[in-house]
Amino acid sequence: MSTITRRTRNSSATNGAANKEPDENSTDRDDGPTKSFTFDNVTFYATYQEMVTAKRQRNQAMLIQSGLLDAKAALDSTVAAQRAASAATARGIKRSKAAATGENLPRRKSSRLAGEAAPNIFVESESGGRIQTSGVDTAVEEAVLYEPQHYSGRVNDGSPLSMEQAVNNCGAKWVNDDGTTMDAANQFVETLGSVVREYRGAQRHASPTTVTHNMQKDLDALSLDDEANVAKVTPERIYSVECNPSPHCLIVCAGDKLGYLGIWNVDQDNTASQEASKRGKISTTDGVHLFKPHSGPISTLSWNESGSKLLSCSYDGTVRMLDVEKQVFQEVFATYNDEQIYKDKIGFGLDTGFNSWVQCMELDQRHGRDGDCFFLSTSEGHVLHIDTRAKGQVTLNQKLSEKKINTVSLHPNGFTMATAGLDTTVKLWDIRKMSGTSKKIPKTSIASQNAGKSINSAFFSPSGKRIVTTTMANTIDILEDAHLSSGLITKPKSRIRHDNITGRWLSTFMAKWRPSSSTFADECFVVGSMVHPRTIEIFSGASGKLLRGIQGDALTAVASRCCFHPNADKLVVVGGNSSGRVTVAR
DNA sequence: CTGGGCGTTAGTTGT
DNA sequence: ACAACTCCACGCCCAG
């Protein structure tokens, strides 16, 4: 291959060893007939163009000879066959037919949220983008016009968001226009509440979590073949997926690029729901319910231990908490700029403009597992610690990097923290040695490892013994006892070659540990993959070996963000893709 | 040393 | 079938 020379900028970048044949360069603009052109040291060509043509023919012949074209054709046809065989599932949320043809419609929330008694102003019908309303047109215009503009385009002024508001924020495009969506959402939240109560009750007479006796057997049993285990849960590309911890009921939530939160009751009895929908009771969303508590990508979702609260962290600079029992999205943290009107806010002065956003969240379990305290990392290299108990405060604001920090992870010992990000390193810190606000980057961390390329994620394993990192250098590294080492870590315990180049349209891969009920030797993690046919991969932490590549008809796209169910009796793995679809393997 | 520009990547939706 | 659209990723090159 090294003799193939192409002249585009990119090919010379990707094929650094490309031989530049000097005559090609030196005679680039000289087609004069007085010279002859040498190629392959054999043939003489009268003109430059003839030489180029010959070269192209040679290259073509080489491609055919190499079998690359055949291989590509074979791959293309298998991919095409897969595409044809499995069209995207229709299960889950649907685009409203009326809205599909038009641009974004004015939201109903305008008049509702403004608190105006504006009866009868509803979008009655839409066709071809034209909106017919009942009620007075000017009133609609005013309602839209005076819709309050919130800080940085956030969904509201930071006050608690009711379930109804969160549903209405979704806009007409994704809300079923049969008017039953709200009922369905209400009913669903009731269901969620009873799931939580049941789980709490079970926890009270707790027996130790079921221990998996034969990991490999459980892994082998995972299946991705049932189409009923796929649903469109969010409108846009998924940034985060998480399972409610209740083992009694499989409830999966996903957050997307635009701040939508979809919660899917996977085993909702669809026949019953369709019966009900015929009676006009609830809508047929296949157990999927859509809310919009944020205005930017939801980067992290985390349930508290009892499954009663869901924390969502977004690039929009806010962290919200869905309280299942109170049925409200409470804003527990938000960044603001340094205008004096915000001086009483917890996040005052933490938003420094366009290049500043909150990148990720990690719950701090040191003071109970209710989600009261958490760490945040920012696009500007800060790590924050927020304590929402009492009045709520920023208890740590430390700059740790010049570049974006993609993840923070706290060791179970409660003081070793791992950060990883665009500065191409994993760094370990002792948070006991940090306090308050510091803009100075500490000169030394306890230990660090340099991947050479950006690091998508670095997480401590449940035992704390290991760290798994996913890097843009196309590796997954497993470090062992990194929290006990110091200085530069030159060699990971094991290094897995893994294609992590997802490009700009897919969320980056982040290998995630199975959270519980695994022994130290059984620790394993899940990660998405670019492999054809589409696969969700599970690796052993101890050996770095691939334990299982889950494939099946139900997985038709790359699952960029994956997670395990924390404590279902049976092994459950969930993946979210770039079009908002969630796939459950079990 | 920084920032602009470009290329890569996969899947859905509209024509 | 095919083209358009996505564009809060990141690496690399290259100009200033």
Coordinates of C-alpha atoms (C1' of nucleotides) in Angstrom, one line a residue, chain A residues 237 239 257 315 404 453-454 504-505, chain C residues 6-14:
Chain A
R237 CA -29.3 11.6 20.5
Y239 CA -26.2 11.3 26.3
K257 CA -29.0 16.3 23.5
Y315 CA -24.8 21.3 29.9
K404 CA -12.3 20.2 29.8
K453 CA -5.2 11.6 23.4
S454 CA -8.3 12.9 25.1
R504 CA -19.2 14.0 15.7
W505 CA -22.7 12.6 15.4
Chain C
dT6 C1' -26.9 16.7 12.3
dC7 C1' -22.9 20.6 13.8
dC8 C1' -22.1 21.8 23.3
dA9 C1' -16.2 16.0 19.4
dC10 C1' -11.8 15.7 18.6
dG11 C1' -7.3 15.4 15.9
dC12 C1' -4.4 17.5 12.9
dC13 C1' -2.6 21.0 9.9
dC14 C1' -1.3 25.6 9.2

